Amino acid sequence: MPKTSPPNKSTASKASARNKDSGPAQPPASGSADKAVAKAAEANDLVAGMPFNSTKSAEHGFANGLAPQVGATVAPASRLPTGSTLTEENTSEKVGSVAPEGVNATIEPLDRVRVDSSKQALTTNQGVKVADNQNSLKYGVRGPALLEDFILREKITHFDHERIPERIVHARGSGAHGFFECYDAATDLTKAAPFQKAGKTTPVFARFSTVAGERGSKDTARDVRGFAVKFYTDEGNWDLVGNNMPVFFIQDAMKFPDLVHAVKPEPHNQMPQAASAHDTFWDFVSLMPESTHMLMWQMSDRAIPRSYATMQGFGVHTFRMVNEEGTSVFVKFHWTPAAGTHSLVWDEAVKISGADPDYHRRDLWERIESGAYPEYELGVQVFTEEQAEEFSFDILDATKIVPEELVPIRPLGRMVLNRNPDNFFAETEQIAFCTAHIVPGLDFSNDPLLAGRHHSYIDTQISRLGGPNFHEIPINAPVAPVHNNQRDGLHRQAIPRGRVSYEPNSLAGGCPFQAGAAQGFVSVAASLSKQDEQGKVRAKPEKFADHYTQATLFFESQSPVEQDHIANAFRFELSKVTVPAIRQRTVAMLRNASEALAAKVGKGLGMLTMPEALPRAATEVATPEIMKSPALSLLHRPGDGSLAGRKVAILVAPGVEGDFVLSAQAALLEHGVVARIVGPHIGHIPTVSGDALDADASMENEPGFLFDALILADGAEAVAALSQDGHTMEFIRDQFRHCKPILCVGVARHLMRQAGLPISMDKSMAQGGTGLIVVDAGEGDGSLDAFMAAMQKHRHFGREMDPPLL
Ligand code: HEM
């Protein structure tokens, strides 16, 4: 018989600490030099330190809703009991070392994932250097390709899966990094991190987009522009997911899929791309009269901005700000561009979409690369619940604005976009915004459209970005620490240490613990007393039925030129409708907003008799506080007068006055203007003095409508050559038709005459504020200031004609 020793506690502990499927009756010996035993003992002590859930009882009741408590924690004796494995100190080049305490490394600056391949050899995704990237593996030089070729198969497989689904809406977009800078602390309004200190900066990424078109569609479609900003605040990500128009087509998220189905290309033939000018859109909106106000905005020049840098942005819905004391106010967010609000004209937008479908993307990229950083001021309209009750409209209705004359905008800070992405896909395509991403100090109103959006964005991103872990894609990761018990799912990046993924727990000392009211997000306990009487219901508030008052306000607040453009846009869009009854119904709807507008549109559509006005949903509406709001006109915000980022063409041909061309180019460049030398061809252009210019654009590759202004330089031989080229006439006519400044020197006036411009070429006549500056030979340099002053006005609508003469 073998001899047995009596049981020994240390041996028993050692044995049981190595046993992972059943436990001992007694706690293991403490102070053991054996790590497994020490871990088991410390784990027992840690758990024993939390004999019961001490916060459980206070979880109940209304008070907890207002001020949730901090979760219970117990500090472990060392890091041993909370680790996943005893072997975590066995380090290597790959595993690194033990996770630093309390750190989630996935939120480190983007440098952790940047890749620069200079001086590096080509490898596979497994890091194997590729000797030959030209030939697949074959049996013999002419032989069949072999399945064994893992290098070819890896490359092709990855390529096959490079595309991901595009966004269901706002698929076409462009973005940039930048910062938000707080002007003065706004602690009276909010405890949100970006607004706590004067001068505080918060990193941001902004993405601008069109709504209807596909990812590769044109930038200059008539459409709403998305204006989405992700603030990487120290208290988590805040996404302000707005548009460049402050209202929306619908009032309830229930109608969003219908709206989008109606505006997207028609399903039977997938036409038209990136356009609302077709039957299904107008069929839908003319049956949804709440869209009338938004249609005014969409038919205005707001829908064809000159640049992302020259459009406003709006949060659209009413939000809340909450201060440290828990006092909440309603707010509406406004972004105002420092460069002013400037738009294209329709004829120009149509032509640009052919010559440069990337017009806005290119403009944003080039502005940032050249240091002309787009800048916007963020402001809020602030009002109380009591004030809101008194308004003639419902602040939960996304088809209504709060006029600025009723509640002025309080500036909070500025956003500057100063860095282009390194990689479009990794950053701009993979960024994921959501209205539900807010931080302490902000909250929502009960707008039913907003509520639907909270669900929609994350839901769609789960399929667009391939699973629930897209928050770990570097561009989406916050700079604030992330610690929670969410685990697993496709493409998980984080490697959590320890075995605990639930709360409450004692095995991890209670961590990560509930933050409590002082640090954590607490929803405003908004009173629902009125709704209490009504109970659950699918319905709308009565004031939502006023579909026209603010549509009228918008139209009446526009300048005559803007009103004409709105009428022309309705005329164009409805002329593309193939079913006359849809057209009739739309004009019938417009009659409720503006008889003058409806009459003009009806005439433009060749209607012999006007349709009866649509019956109104609301028989009585409250008297509006404001009958005209100058702030709604694009002309209200001319901007800071800077010309940075604008483009000027200096038209040249052999024999041009080269000295003037170069001095004009230098003077414009000094103001941040991109002045390009445009010739009949690119490259060598001899000048009158025997020197040469190097044209960097041609009339063929950069037509006139791509420029904000034109200079026609002097030089008899050059003018003679240009007069023989049909492009020249188109170039000048487009500049004229689109009301852009033209500086014409010396004999170049022959070109303007030949183009048929309906103006006198007399020097004194042409300078009268028309944006046409005609000067004699040798006076070009002296007229550059006047030319730049004309550029500050951007467009000179005094010469606009409908239909255009040229
Ligand atoms: C006030 C009304 C709305 C505004 C201002 C707005 C704004 C935006 C913006 C700016 C984007 C592009 C975000 C980006 O650049 O990635 C976007 C995308 C999107 N919006 Fe809206 N939207 C509105 C209404 C809605 C509604 C009512 C829904 C649905 C109920 C919705 C669903 C979506 C979806 C699914 C995306 C694509 C998101 C993605 O794939 O990443 N939107 N919206």
PDB file of N, CA and C in Angstrom, residues 71-121:
ATOM      1  N   GLY A  71     -22.040  54.044  -8.542  1.00  0.00           N
ATOM      2  CA  GLY A  71     -22.022  52.611  -8.282  1.00  0.00           C
ATOM      3  C   GLY A  71     -21.051  52.259  -7.156  1.00  0.00           C
ATOM      4  N   ALA A  72     -21.321  51.135  -6.472  1.00  0.00           N
ATOM      5  CA  ALA A  72     -20.455  50.706  -5.363  1.00  0.00           C
ATOM      6  C   ALA A  72     -19.184  50.079  -5.918  1.00  0.00           C
ATOM      7  N   THR A  73     -18.053  50.396  -5.290  1.00  0.00           N
ATOM      8  CA  THR A  73     -16.796  49.762  -5.716  1.00  0.00           C
ATOM      9  C   THR A  73     -16.008  49.317  -4.489  1.00  0.00           C
ATOM     10  N   VAL A  74     -15.140  48.354  -4.712  1.00  0.00           N
ATOM     11  CA  VAL A  74     -14.194  47.919  -3.674  1.00  0.00           C
ATOM     12  C   VAL A  74     -12.834  47.842  -4.358  1.00  0.00           C
ATOM     13  N   ALA A  75     -11.811  48.383  -3.691  1.00  0.00           N
ATOM     14  CA  ALA A  75     -10.488  48.351  -4.319  1.00  0.00           C
ATOM     15  C   ALA A  75      -9.851  46.985  -4.092  1.00  0.00           C
ATOM     16  N   PRO A  76      -9.342  46.346  -5.128  1.00  0.00           N
ATOM     17  CA  PRO A  76      -8.636  45.073  -4.934  1.00  0.00           C
ATOM     18  C   PRO A  76      -7.294  45.307  -4.248  1.00  0.00           C
ATOM     19  N   ALA A  77      -6.772  44.247  -3.601  1.00  0.00           N
ATOM     20  CA  ALA A  77      -5.493  44.377  -2.902  1.00  0.00           C
ATOM     21  C   ALA A  77      -4.365  44.614  -3.903  1.00  0.00           C
ATOM     22  N   SER A  78      -4.479  44.041  -5.076  1.00  0.00           N
ATOM     23  CA  SER A  78      -3.482  44.249  -6.128  1.00  0.00           C
ATOM     24  C   SER A  78      -4.215  44.086  -7.462  1.00  0.00           C
ATOM     25  N   ARG A  79      -3.500  44.061  -8.570  1.00  0.00           N
ATOM     26  CA  ARG A  79      -4.145  43.898  -9.864  1.00  0.00           C
ATOM     27  C   ARG A  79      -4.413  42.426 -10.176  1.00  0.00           C
ATOM     28  N   LEU A  80      -3.899  41.534  -9.299  1.00  0.00           N
ATOM     29  CA  LEU A  80      -4.034  40.093  -9.565  1.00  0.00           C
ATOM     30  C   LEU A  80      -5.475  39.618  -9.752  1.00  0.00           C
ATOM     31  N   PRO A  81      -6.382  39.927  -8.809  1.00  0.00           N
ATOM     32  CA  PRO A  81      -7.695  39.288  -8.912  1.00  0.00           C
ATOM     33  C   PRO A  81      -8.540  39.760 -10.086  1.00  0.00           C
ATOM     34  N   THR A  82      -8.245  40.932 -10.667  1.00  0.00           N
ATOM     35  CA  THR A  82      -9.101  41.422 -11.763  1.00  0.00           C
ATOM     36  C   THR A  82      -8.555  41.070 -13.141  1.00  0.00           C
ATOM     37  N   GLY A  83      -7.366  40.485 -13.181  1.00  0.00           N
ATOM     38  CA  GLY A  83      -6.783  40.139 -14.475  1.00  0.00           C
ATOM     39  C   GLY A  83      -7.462  38.936 -15.100  1.00  0.00           C
ATOM     40  N   SER A  84      -7.294  38.810 -16.431  1.00  0.00           N
ATOM     41  CA  SER A  84      -7.860  37.652 -17.118  1.00  0.00           C
ATOM     42  C   SER A  84      -7.009  36.423 -16.849  1.00  0.00           C
ATOM     43  N   THR A  85      -5.701  36.634 -16.772  1.00  0.00           N
ATOM     44  CA  THR A  85      -4.790  35.494 -16.772  1.00  0.00           C
ATOM     45  C   THR A  85      -3.567  35.777 -15.910  1.00  0.00           C
ATOM     46  N   LEU A  86      -3.078  34.705 -15.320  1.00  0.00           N
ATOM     47  CA  LEU A  86      -1.862  34.832 -14.515  1.00  0.00           C
ATOM     48  C   LEU A  86      -0.640  35.080 -15.386  1.00  0.00           C
ATOM     49  N   THR A  87      -0.793  34.818 -16.661  1.00  0.00           N
ATOM     50  CA  THR A  87       0.373  34.898 -17.546  1.00  0.00           C
ATOM     51  C   THR A  87       0.503  36.253 -18.217  1.00  0.00           C
ATOM     52  N   GLU A  88      -0.256  37.245 -17.757  1.00  0.00           N
ATOM     53  CA  GLU A  88      -0.255  38.520 -18.491  1.00  0.00           C
ATOM     54  C   GLU A  88       1.090  39.236 -18.439  1.00  0.00           C
ATOM     55  N   GLU A  89       1.962  38.813 -17.526  1.00  0.00           N
ATOM     56  CA  GLU A  89       3.273  39.478 -17.487  1.00  0.00           C
ATOM     57  C   GLU A  89       4.270  38.875 -18.461  1.00  0.00           C
ATOM     58  N   ASN A  90       3.883  37.792 -19.109  1.00  0.00           N
ATOM     59  CA  ASN A  90       4.764  37.231 -20.140  1.00  0.00           C
ATOM     60  C   ASN A  90       4.592  38.077 -21.391  1.00  0.00           C
ATOM     61  N   THR A  91       5.504  38.986 -21.589  1.00  0.00           N
ATOM     62  CA  THR A  91       5.323  39.977 -22.662  1.00  0.00           C
ATOM     63  C   THR A  91       5.962  39.514 -23.971  1.00  0.00           C
ATOM     64  N   SER A  92       5.570  40.147 -25.030  1.00  0.00           N
ATOM     65  CA  SER A  92       6.225  39.906 -26.322  1.00  0.00           C
ATOM     66  C   SER A  92       5.993  41.126 -27.189  1.00  0.00           C
ATOM     67  N   GLU A  93       6.629  41.134 -28.336  1.00  0.00           N
ATOM     68  CA  GLU A  93       6.481  42.233 -29.285  1.00  0.00           C
ATOM     69  C   GLU A  93       5.017  42.372 -29.708  1.00  0.00           C
ATOM     70  N   LYS A  94       4.305  41.242 -29.718  1.00  0.00           N
ATOM     71  CA  LYS A  94       2.915  41.300 -30.153  1.00  0.00           C
ATOM     72  C   LYS A  94       1.968  41.620 -29.002  1.00  0.00           C
ATOM     73  N   VAL A  95       2.033  40.839 -27.922  1.00  0.00           N
ATOM     74  CA  VAL A  95       1.027  41.061 -26.859  1.00  0.00           C
ATOM     75  C   VAL A  95       1.327  42.298 -26.049  1.00  0.00           C
ATOM     76  N   GLY A  96       2.549  42.812 -26.146  1.00  0.00           N
ATOM     77  CA  GLY A  96       2.888  43.961 -25.330  1.00  0.00           C
ATOM     78  C   GLY A  96       2.960  43.550 -23.879  1.00  0.00           C
ATOM     79  N   SER A  97       2.514  44.450 -22.970  1.00  0.00           N
ATOM     80  CA  SER A  97       2.611  44.102 -21.559  1.00  0.00           C
ATOM     81  C   SER A  97       1.221  44.090 -20.947  1.00  0.00           C
ATOM     82  N   VAL A  98       1.166  44.175 -19.637  1.00  0.00           N
ATOM     83  CA  VAL A  98      -0.114  44.163 -18.928  1.00  0.00           C
ATOM     84  C   VAL A  98      -0.881  45.448 -19.277  1.00  0.00           C
ATOM     85  N   ALA A  99      -2.202  45.333 -19.443  1.00  0.00           N
ATOM     86  CA  ALA A  99      -2.994  46.530 -19.765  1.00  0.00           C
ATOM     87  C   ALA A  99      -2.771  47.585 -18.695  1.00  0.00           C
ATOM     88  N   PRO A 100      -2.407  48.808 -19.082  1.00  0.00           N
ATOM     89  CA  PRO A 100      -2.235  49.849 -18.064  1.00  0.00           C
ATOM     90  C   PRO A 100      -3.557  50.060 -17.322  1.00  0.00           C
ATOM     91  N   GLU A 101      -3.460  50.364 -16.023  1.00  0.00           N
ATOM     92  CA  GLU A 101      -4.666  50.413 -15.192  1.00  0.00           C
ATOM     93  C   GLU A 101      -5.653  51.480 -15.691  1.00  0.00           C
ATOM     94  N   GLY A 102      -6.882  51.056 -15.884  1.00  0.00           N
ATOM     95  CA  GLY A 102      -7.958  52.003 -16.230  1.00  0.00           C
ATOM     96  C   GLY A 102      -7.882  52.580 -17.627  1.00  0.00           C
ATOM     97  N   VAL A 103      -7.117  51.966 -18.523  1.00  0.00           N
ATOM     98  CA  VAL A 103      -6.928  52.565 -19.851  1.00  0.00           C
ATOM     99  C   VAL A 103      -7.612  51.720 -20.924  1.00  0.00           C
ATOM    100  N   ASN A 104      -8.340  52.385 -21.842  1.00  0.00           N
ATOM    101  CA  ASN A 104      -8.844  51.739 -23.046  1.00  0.00           C
ATOM    102  C   ASN A 104      -8.046  52.314 -24.210  1.00  0.00           C
ATOM    103  N   ALA A 105      -7.089  51.514 -24.689  1.00  0.00           N
ATOM    104  CA  ALA A 105      -6.137  52.038 -25.682  1.00  0.00           C
ATOM    105  C   ALA A 105      -6.773  52.288 -27.042  1.00  0.00           C
ATOM    106  N   THR A 106      -8.001  51.824 -27.266  1.00  0.00           N
ATOM    107  CA  THR A 106      -8.607  52.034 -28.591  1.00  0.00           C
ATOM    108  C   THR A 106      -8.965  53.497 -28.837  1.00  0.00           C
ATOM    109  N   ILE A 107      -8.927  54.331 -27.800  1.00  0.00           N
ATOM    110  CA  ILE A 107      -9.290  55.735 -28.018  1.00  0.00           C
ATOM    111  C   ILE A 107      -8.076  56.637 -28.219  1.00  0.00           C
ATOM    112  N   GLU A 108      -6.887  56.047 -28.295  1.00  0.00           N
ATOM    113  CA  GLU A 108      -5.684  56.866 -28.465  1.00  0.00           C
ATOM    114  C   GLU A 108      -5.782  57.689 -29.762  1.00  0.00           C
ATOM    115  N   PRO A 109      -4.998  58.790 -29.880  1.00  0.00           N
ATOM    116  CA  PRO A 109      -5.062  59.608 -31.100  1.00  0.00           C
ATOM    117  C   PRO A 109      -4.892  58.755 -32.358  1.00  0.00           C
ATOM    118  N   LEU A 110      -5.367  59.263 -33.465  1.00  0.00           N
ATOM    119  CA  LEU A 110      -5.388  58.481 -34.701  1.00  0.00           C
ATOM    120  C   LEU A 110      -3.991  58.017 -35.126  1.00  0.00           C
ATOM    121  N   ASP A 111      -2.950  58.607 -34.534  1.00  0.00           N
ATOM    122  CA  ASP A 111      -1.585  58.172 -34.869  1.00  0.00           C
ATOM    123  C   ASP A 111      -1.410  56.672 -34.693  1.00  0.00           C
ATOM    124  N   ARG A 112      -2.158  56.079 -33.776  1.00  0.00           N
ATOM    125  CA  ARG A 112      -1.957  54.652 -33.509  1.00  0.00           C
ATOM    126  C   ARG A 112      -2.334  53.789 -34.709  1.00  0.00           C
ATOM    127  N   VAL A 113      -3.087  54.365 -35.650  1.00  0.00           N
ATOM    128  CA  VAL A 113      -3.469  53.563 -36.815  1.00  0.00           C
ATOM    129  C   VAL A 113      -2.994  54.171 -38.133  1.00  0.00           C
ATOM    130  N   ARG A 114      -2.194  55.218 -38.041  1.00  0.00           N
ATOM    131  CA  ARG A 114      -1.706  55.794 -39.297  1.00  0.00           C
ATOM    132  C   ARG A 114      -0.650  54.873 -39.909  1.00  0.00           C
ATOM    133  N   VAL A 115      -0.608  54.846 -41.223  1.00  0.00           N
ATOM    134  CA  VAL A 115       0.351  53.988 -41.931  1.00  0.00           C
ATOM    135  C   VAL A 115       1.101  54.840 -42.935  1.00  0.00           C
ATOM    136  N   ASP A 116       2.399  54.798 -42.880  1.00  0.00           N
ATOM    137  CA  ASP A 116       3.188  55.473 -43.909  1.00  0.00           C
ATOM    138  C   ASP A 116       4.149  54.436 -44.483  1.00  0.00           C
ATOM    139  N   SER A 117       4.118  54.227 -45.807  1.00  0.00           N
ATOM    140  CA  SER A 117       4.872  53.131 -46.406  1.00  0.00           C
ATOM    141  C   SER A 117       6.205  53.566 -46.987  1.00  0.00           C
ATOM    142  N   SER A 118       6.652  54.807 -46.704  1.00  0.00           N
ATOM    143  CA  SER A 118       7.925  55.187 -47.319  1.00  0.00           C
ATOM    144  C   SER A 118       9.046  54.264 -46.845  1.00  0.00           C
ATOM    145  N   LYS A 119       9.879  53.908 -47.762  1.00  0.00           N
ATOM    146  CA  LYS A 119      11.048  53.035 -47.552  1.00  0.00           C
ATOM    147  C   LYS A 119      10.654  51.619 -47.132  1.00  0.00           C
ATOM    148  N   GLN A 120       9.413  51.255 -47.339  1.00  0.00           N
ATOM    149  CA  GLN A 120       8.963  49.922 -46.932  1.00  0.00           C
ATOM    150  C   GLN A 120       8.686  49.043 -48.148  1.00  0.00           C
ATOM    151  N   ALA A 121       8.970  47.744 -47.998  1.00  0.00           N
ATOM    152  CA  ALA A 121       8.675  46.802 -49.081  1.00  0.00           C
ATOM    153  C   ALA A 121       7.206  46.403 -49.034  1.00  0.00           C
TER     154      ALA A 121
END
